[in-house]
Amino acid sequence: MIRFFQLLFVGSILLMACHPKVSSNMSQENDAALREKANELAQKYIITDGHVDLPYRLKVKNFRLTREYLGIPVETDEGDFDYVRAKAGGLDVPFMSIYIPASYQTNGGAKELADSLIDMVNGIAKAHPDKFGVVSTPQEAEAAVKAGKIALPMGMENGAPVEDDLKNVAYFRKRGISYITLTHSKDNQICDSSYDTTGTWKGLSPFGREVVHEMNKQGIMVDISHVSDNTFWQVMDITSAPCIASHSSARKFTPGFERNMDDDMIKRLGENGGVIQINFGSAFLDGEISKKRDELREKLQEQLEAQGLSYRDEAAKAIIEQFRKDNPSVYADLDIVADHIDHVVKLAGVDHVGFGSDFDGVGDSLPTGLKDVSQYPNLIQTLLKRGYSESDIEKICYKNVWRVWNEVQKVAKNMQAGKM
């Protein structure tokens, strides 16, 4: 019987080789089956995403919880996220980014901005209680999903709102913050940034070390996206709990881009028990594409400056529109996103990778096939094609992050009880 199936298999291969049309039809049928399976898994498994910048996008749009604006998070043509598209894509637990621009570190108002964005997320859930629920633990997230809602945990992008008061760590945990990205684009009072060449602290500040310890104690995940390499290694040395990179990718594909993680860092994060959640922005995925986009940006800037214009000038709009027609933007694709996942799996294992799209935060740079929250099944289909099992995909979709999130809560309880 085994011999029969071997012969049948060889025969089918020869048939496809002799008849390309048969091969093409079988390939199309296989793609259709994988697509159906990807859609099924996207709805079957919880999908969590480490970083969605909806709150700040709405702030920029002067969002107010009035009758006029209540529909924005439900269904809109703007941005990358809304309820309808999230449901279509199977997204259940997007971490809402409480984003604090670095300017608030010097100009003041960081804590106030954080509170206002947290209020906004709570307000969205209050306005649509049948569609959204604010959560701060995996258990709360699962309960919300079971009730048919999209769960909205929150992560604070930039620790500036902690200010210089350690008590604010507990304050923000009570307000529902589940992770804190230690800094953003500039060195702050906690640590150095990957985007800043100043090297203020050569890693963590003395206060920053206390903040990491207090985050462990309060049950807030330490997010090492945006931090300098020195900061990362120092966090790994002192943390009592696993950490996350909520929206970072692999530096192997973007040489010299410190914002991404190098191979040794990915391995170390895996040894820590942590998870790197892959950023979908093209600049994070492909160094050559990033270089090309920079060149186009510089070329447009030169054209505008030659006419004494800036991007914001009314007279520049027609020039910018024509430039973009003549010089189409270039994008990464699904395969390079999967390449990053493959690379992390090779270095650290399938237990240490997840999704951290940066939807609503990377502008017009999202990959072909991953333009908004409705398109997670496209990525799942790509992973299925590459041989990932359903169990692997379940881990990548949410179980890896759940493990870290739960362990951080466990460590916090032990620390508060004096057991650590």
PDB file of N, CA and C in Angstrom, residues 182-244:
ATOM      1  N   LEU A 182      10.440  52.198  27.604  1.00  0.00           N
ATOM      2  CA  LEU A 182      11.204  53.030  28.530  1.00  0.00           C
ATOM      3  C   LEU A 182      11.477  54.434  28.010  1.00  0.00           C
ATOM      4  N   THR A 183      11.706  54.573  26.716  1.00  0.00           N
ATOM      5  CA  THR A 183      11.896  55.907  26.141  1.00  0.00           C
ATOM      6  C   THR A 183      11.372  55.880  24.717  1.00  0.00           C
ATOM      7  N   HIS A 184      11.503  57.035  24.020  1.00  0.00           N
ATOM      8  CA  HIS A 184      11.091  57.074  22.618  1.00  0.00           C
ATOM      9  C   HIS A 184      12.257  57.574  21.767  1.00  0.00           C
ATOM     10  N   SER A 185      12.161  58.760  21.192  1.00  0.00           N
ATOM     11  CA  SER A 185      13.158  59.197  20.213  1.00  0.00           C
ATOM     12  C   SER A 185      14.328  59.967  20.808  1.00  0.00           C
ATOM     13  N   LYS A 186      14.254  60.300  22.088  1.00  0.00           N
ATOM     14  CA  LYS A 186      15.326  61.021  22.763  1.00  0.00           C
ATOM     15  C   LYS A 186      15.625  60.367  24.108  1.00  0.00           C
ATOM     16  N   ASP A 187      16.864  60.541  24.567  1.00  0.00           N
ATOM     17  CA  ASP A 187      17.190  60.101  25.922  1.00  0.00           C
ATOM     18  C   ASP A 187      16.241  60.804  26.894  1.00  0.00           C
ATOM     19  N   ASN A 188      15.763  60.081  27.892  1.00  0.00           N
ATOM     20  CA  ASN A 188      14.891  60.696  28.903  1.00  0.00           C
ATOM     21  C   ASN A 188      15.461  60.441  30.293  1.00  0.00           C
ATOM     22  N   GLN A 189      14.628  60.625  31.295  1.00  0.00           N
ATOM     23  CA  GLN A 189      15.115  60.482  32.670  1.00  0.00           C
ATOM     24  C   GLN A 189      15.371  59.027  33.058  1.00  0.00           C
ATOM     25  N   ILE A 190      14.926  58.085  32.214  1.00  0.00           N
ATOM     26  CA  ILE A 190      15.053  56.660  32.516  1.00  0.00           C
ATOM     27  C   ILE A 190      16.246  56.025  31.808  1.00  0.00           C
ATOM     28  N   CYS A 191      16.435  56.363  30.527  1.00  0.00           N
ATOM     29  CA  CYS A 191      17.474  55.675  29.750  1.00  0.00           C
ATOM     30  C   CYS A 191      17.773  56.407  28.460  1.00  0.00           C
ATOM     31  N   ASP A 192      18.702  55.845  27.705  1.00  0.00           N
ATOM     32  CA  ASP A 192      19.073  56.378  26.393  1.00  0.00           C
ATOM     33  C   ASP A 192      18.221  55.745  25.298  1.00  0.00           C
ATOM     34  N   SER A 193      18.031  56.520  24.231  1.00  0.00           N
ATOM     35  CA  SER A 193      17.228  56.089  23.086  1.00  0.00           C
ATOM     36  C   SER A 193      18.114  55.631  21.937  1.00  0.00           C
ATOM     37  N   SER A 194      17.613  54.697  21.141  1.00  0.00           N
ATOM     38  CA  SER A 194      18.344  54.223  19.968  1.00  0.00           C
ATOM     39  C   SER A 194      18.450  55.306  18.898  1.00  0.00           C
ATOM     40  N   TYR A 195      17.567  56.285  18.937  1.00  0.00           N
ATOM     41  CA  TYR A 195      17.573  57.352  17.938  1.00  0.00           C
ATOM     42  C   TYR A 195      18.446  58.543  18.353  1.00  0.00           C
ATOM     43  N   ASP A 196      18.905  58.553  19.580  1.00  0.00           N
ATOM     44  CA  ASP A 196      19.647  59.689  20.126  1.00  0.00           C
ATOM     45  C   ASP A 196      21.130  59.307  20.248  1.00  0.00           C
ATOM     46  N   THR A 197      22.009  60.142  19.707  1.00  0.00           N
ATOM     47  CA  THR A 197      23.446  59.834  19.749  1.00  0.00           C
ATOM     48  C   THR A 197      24.143  60.452  20.963  1.00  0.00           C
ATOM     49  N   THR A 198      23.359  61.095  21.847  1.00  0.00           N
ATOM     50  CA  THR A 198      23.961  61.781  22.986  1.00  0.00           C
ATOM     51  C   THR A 198      24.595  60.815  23.982  1.00  0.00           C
ATOM     52  N   GLY A 199      23.905  59.699  24.244  1.00  0.00           N
ATOM     53  CA  GLY A 199      24.414  58.731  25.223  1.00  0.00           C
ATOM     54  C   GLY A 199      24.460  59.312  26.621  1.00  0.00           C
ATOM     55  N   THR A 200      23.365  59.944  27.002  1.00  0.00           N
ATOM     56  CA  THR A 200      23.304  60.665  28.275  1.00  0.00           C
ATOM     57  C   THR A 200      23.718  59.806  29.458  1.00  0.00           C
ATOM     58  N   TRP A 201      23.194  58.586  29.514  1.00  0.00           N
ATOM     59  CA  TRP A 201      23.397  57.716  30.683  1.00  0.00           C
ATOM     60  C   TRP A 201      24.281  56.513  30.387  1.00  0.00           C
ATOM     61  N   LYS A 202      24.680  56.369  29.122  1.00  0.00           N
ATOM     62  CA  LYS A 202      25.399  55.152  28.697  1.00  0.00           C
ATOM     63  C   LYS A 202      24.553  53.909  28.997  1.00  0.00           C
ATOM     64  N   GLY A 203      23.228  54.066  28.837  1.00  0.00           N
ATOM     65  CA  GLY A 203      22.276  52.984  29.111  1.00  0.00           C
ATOM     66  C   GLY A 203      21.173  53.467  30.014  1.00  0.00           C
ATOM     67  N   LEU A 204      20.964  52.772  31.117  1.00  0.00           N
ATOM     68  CA  LEU A 204      19.969  53.169  32.116  1.00  0.00           C
ATOM     69  C   LEU A 204      20.538  54.245  33.041  1.00  0.00           C
ATOM     70  N   SER A 205      19.696  55.173  33.456  1.00  0.00           N
ATOM     71  CA  SER A 205      20.080  56.107  34.508  1.00  0.00           C
ATOM     72  C   SER A 205      19.937  55.403  35.862  1.00  0.00           C
ATOM     73  N   PRO A 206      20.519  55.945  36.921  1.00  0.00           N
ATOM     74  CA  PRO A 206      20.288  55.364  38.246  1.00  0.00           C
ATOM     75  C   PRO A 206      18.794  55.287  38.573  1.00  0.00           C
ATOM     76  N   PHE A 207      18.053  56.337  38.204  1.00  0.00           N
ATOM     77  CA  PHE A 207      16.596  56.317  38.418  1.00  0.00           C
ATOM     78  C   PHE A 207      15.939  55.255  37.545  1.00  0.00           C
ATOM     79  N   GLY A 208      16.464  55.093  36.314  1.00  0.00           N
ATOM     80  CA  GLY A 208      15.907  54.094  35.404  1.00  0.00           C
ATOM     81  C   GLY A 208      16.001  52.683  35.950  1.00  0.00           C
ATOM     82  N   ARG A 209      17.076  52.392  36.657  1.00  0.00           N
ATOM     83  CA  ARG A 209      17.219  51.075  37.283  1.00  0.00           C
ATOM     84  C   ARG A 209      16.118  50.861  38.330  1.00  0.00           C
ATOM     85  N   GLU A 210      15.810  51.926  39.068  1.00  0.00           N
ATOM     86  CA  GLU A 210      14.721  51.831  40.043  1.00  0.00           C
ATOM     87  C   GLU A 210      13.382  51.643  39.336  1.00  0.00           C
ATOM     88  N   VAL A 211      13.215  52.310  38.202  1.00  0.00           N
ATOM     89  CA  VAL A 211      11.964  52.190  37.447  1.00  0.00           C
ATOM     90  C   VAL A 211      11.759  50.759  36.965  1.00  0.00           C
ATOM     91  N   VAL A 212      12.797  50.133  36.415  1.00  0.00           N
ATOM     92  CA  VAL A 212      12.682  48.745  35.952  1.00  0.00           C
ATOM     93  C   VAL A 212      12.279  47.840  37.116  1.00  0.00           C
ATOM     94  N   HIS A 213      12.926  48.009  38.253  1.00  0.00           N
ATOM     95  CA  HIS A 213      12.586  47.213  39.436  1.00  0.00           C
ATOM     96  C   HIS A 213      11.133  47.449  39.848  1.00  0.00           C
ATOM     97  N   GLU A 214      10.705  48.697  39.823  1.00  0.00           N
ATOM     98  CA  GLU A 214       9.334  49.015  40.244  1.00  0.00           C
ATOM     99  C   GLU A 214       8.311  48.497  39.234  1.00  0.00           C
ATOM    100  N   MET A 215       8.653  48.514  37.953  1.00  0.00           N
ATOM    101  CA  MET A 215       7.761  47.932  36.946  1.00  0.00           C
ATOM    102  C   MET A 215       7.588  46.442  37.193  1.00  0.00           C
ATOM    103  N   ASN A 216       8.688  45.739  37.483  1.00  0.00           N
ATOM    104  CA  ASN A 216       8.601  44.320  37.851  1.00  0.00           C
ATOM    105  C   ASN A 216       7.671  44.137  39.041  1.00  0.00           C
ATOM    106  N   LYS A 217       7.795  45.005  40.022  1.00  0.00           N
ATOM    107  CA  LYS A 217       7.004  44.879  41.256  1.00  0.00           C
ATOM    108  C   LYS A 217       5.538  45.182  41.033  1.00  0.00           C
ATOM    109  N   GLN A 218       5.243  46.100  40.140  1.00  0.00           N
ATOM    110  CA  GLN A 218       3.852  46.511  39.904  1.00  0.00           C
ATOM    111  C   GLN A 218       3.155  45.696  38.817  1.00  0.00           C
ATOM    112  N   GLY A 219       3.896  44.845  38.118  1.00  0.00           N
ATOM    113  CA  GLY A 219       3.265  44.019  37.089  1.00  0.00           C
ATOM    114  C   GLY A 219       3.125  44.705  35.753  1.00  0.00           C
ATOM    115  N   ILE A 220       4.058  45.598  35.431  1.00  0.00           N
ATOM    116  CA  ILE A 220       4.087  46.263  34.131  1.00  0.00           C
ATOM    117  C   ILE A 220       5.212  45.660  33.302  1.00  0.00           C
ATOM    118  N   MET A 221       4.906  45.210  32.097  1.00  0.00           N
ATOM    119  CA  MET A 221       5.931  44.645  31.225  1.00  0.00           C
ATOM    120  C   MET A 221       6.931  45.729  30.818  1.00  0.00           C
ATOM    121  N   VAL A 222       8.220  45.379  30.864  1.00  0.00           N
ATOM    122  CA  VAL A 222       9.277  46.285  30.417  1.00  0.00           C
ATOM    123  C   VAL A 222       9.435  46.115  28.911  1.00  0.00           C
ATOM    124  N   ASP A 223       9.229  47.213  28.175  1.00  0.00           N
ATOM    125  CA  ASP A 223       9.327  47.187  26.716  1.00  0.00           C
ATOM    126  C   ASP A 223      10.637  47.834  26.293  1.00  0.00           C
ATOM    127  N   ILE A 224      11.471  47.074  25.582  1.00  0.00           N
ATOM    128  CA  ILE A 224      12.787  47.581  25.205  1.00  0.00           C
ATOM    129  C   ILE A 224      12.835  48.075  23.752  1.00  0.00           C
ATOM    130  N   SER A 225      11.672  48.200  23.079  1.00  0.00           N
ATOM    131  CA  SER A 225      11.665  48.892  21.799  1.00  0.00           C
ATOM    132  C   SER A 225      12.098  50.340  22.034  1.00  0.00           C
ATOM    133  N   HIS A 226      12.824  50.897  21.084  1.00  0.00           N
ATOM    134  CA  HIS A 226      13.298  52.287  21.112  1.00  0.00           C
ATOM    135  C   HIS A 226      14.547  52.523  21.952  1.00  0.00           C
ATOM    136  N   VAL A 227      14.923  51.613  22.833  1.00  0.00           N
ATOM    137  CA  VAL A 227      16.062  51.902  23.710  1.00  0.00           C
ATOM    138  C   VAL A 227      17.386  51.647  22.987  1.00  0.00           C
ATOM    139  N   SER A 228      18.457  52.251  23.497  1.00  0.00           N
ATOM    140  CA  SER A 228      19.794  52.012  22.955  1.00  0.00           C
ATOM    141  C   SER A 228      20.249  50.589  23.274  1.00  0.00           C
ATOM    142  N   ASP A 229      21.258  50.132  22.561  1.00  0.00           N
ATOM    143  CA  ASP A 229      21.801  48.795  22.822  1.00  0.00           C
ATOM    144  C   ASP A 229      22.290  48.674  24.269  1.00  0.00           C
ATOM    145  N   ASN A 230      23.005  49.693  24.756  1.00  0.00           N
ATOM    146  CA  ASN A 230      23.487  49.655  26.138  1.00  0.00           C
ATOM    147  C   ASN A 230      22.341  49.488  27.119  1.00  0.00           C
ATOM    148  N   THR A 231      21.252  50.211  26.851  1.00  0.00           N
ATOM    149  CA  THR A 231      20.084  50.112  27.733  1.00  0.00           C
ATOM    150  C   THR A 231      19.537  48.694  27.733  1.00  0.00           C
ATOM    151  N   PHE A 232      19.416  48.122  26.534  1.00  0.00           N
ATOM    152  CA  PHE A 232      18.885  46.759  26.437  1.00  0.00           C
ATOM    153  C   PHE A 232      19.671  45.799  27.313  1.00  0.00           C
ATOM    154  N   TRP A 233      20.991  45.797  27.160  1.00  0.00           N
ATOM    155  CA  TRP A 233      21.808  44.827  27.888  1.00  0.00           C
ATOM    156  C   TRP A 233      21.734  45.055  29.400  1.00  0.00           C
ATOM    157  N   GLN A 234      21.637  46.299  29.810  1.00  0.00           N
ATOM    158  CA  GLN A 234      21.530  46.578  31.240  1.00  0.00           C
ATOM    159  C   GLN A 234      20.175  46.138  31.795  1.00  0.00           C
ATOM    160  N   VAL A 235      19.111  46.319  31.005  1.00  0.00           N
ATOM    161  CA  VAL A 235      17.788  45.835  31.420  1.00  0.00           C
ATOM    162  C   VAL A 235      17.821  44.323  31.594  1.00  0.00           C
ATOM    163  N   MET A 236      18.441  43.621  30.642  1.00  0.00           N
ATOM    164  CA  MET A 236      18.521  42.167  30.730  1.00  0.00           C
ATOM    165  C   MET A 236      19.249  41.719  32.003  1.00  0.00           C
ATOM    166  N   ASP A 237      20.214  42.519  32.431  1.00  0.00           N
ATOM    167  CA  ASP A 237      20.994  42.159  33.619  1.00  0.00           C
ATOM    168  C   ASP A 237      20.213  42.324  34.918  1.00  0.00           C
ATOM    169  N   ILE A 238      19.251  43.248  34.947  1.00  0.00           N
ATOM    170  CA  ILE A 238      18.605  43.570  36.224  1.00  0.00           C
ATOM    171  C   ILE A 238      17.144  43.173  36.335  1.00  0.00           C
ATOM    172  N   THR A 239      16.474  42.905  35.221  1.00  0.00           N
ATOM    173  CA  THR A 239      15.038  42.604  35.304  1.00  0.00           C
ATOM    174  C   THR A 239      14.786  41.265  35.991  1.00  0.00           C
ATOM    175  N   SER A 240      13.705  41.219  36.743  1.00  0.00           N
ATOM    176  CA  SER A 240      13.291  39.977  37.408  1.00  0.00           C
ATOM    177  C   SER A 240      12.213  39.246  36.627  1.00  0.00           C
ATOM    178  N   ALA A 241      11.771  39.841  35.530  1.00  0.00           N
ATOM    179  CA  ALA A 241      10.676  39.262  34.738  1.00  0.00           C
ATOM    180  C   ALA A 241      11.031  39.316  33.258  1.00  0.00           C
ATOM    181  N   PRO A 242      10.402  38.487  32.442  1.00  0.00           N
ATOM    182  CA  PRO A 242      10.620  38.560  31.002  1.00  0.00           C
ATOM    183  C   PRO A 242      10.210  39.932  30.463  1.00  0.00           C
ATOM    184  N   CYS A 243      10.831  40.323  29.355  1.00  0.00           N
ATOM    185  CA  CYS A 243      10.542  41.616  28.733  1.00  0.00           C
ATOM    186  C   CYS A 243       9.978  41.416  27.330  1.00  0.00           C
ATOM    187  N   ILE A 244       9.493  42.497  26.757  1.00  0.00           N
ATOM    188  CA  ILE A 244       9.008  42.469  25.379  1.00  0.00           C
ATOM    189  C   ILE A 244       9.702  43.556  24.574  1.00  0.00           C
TER     190      ILE A 244
END
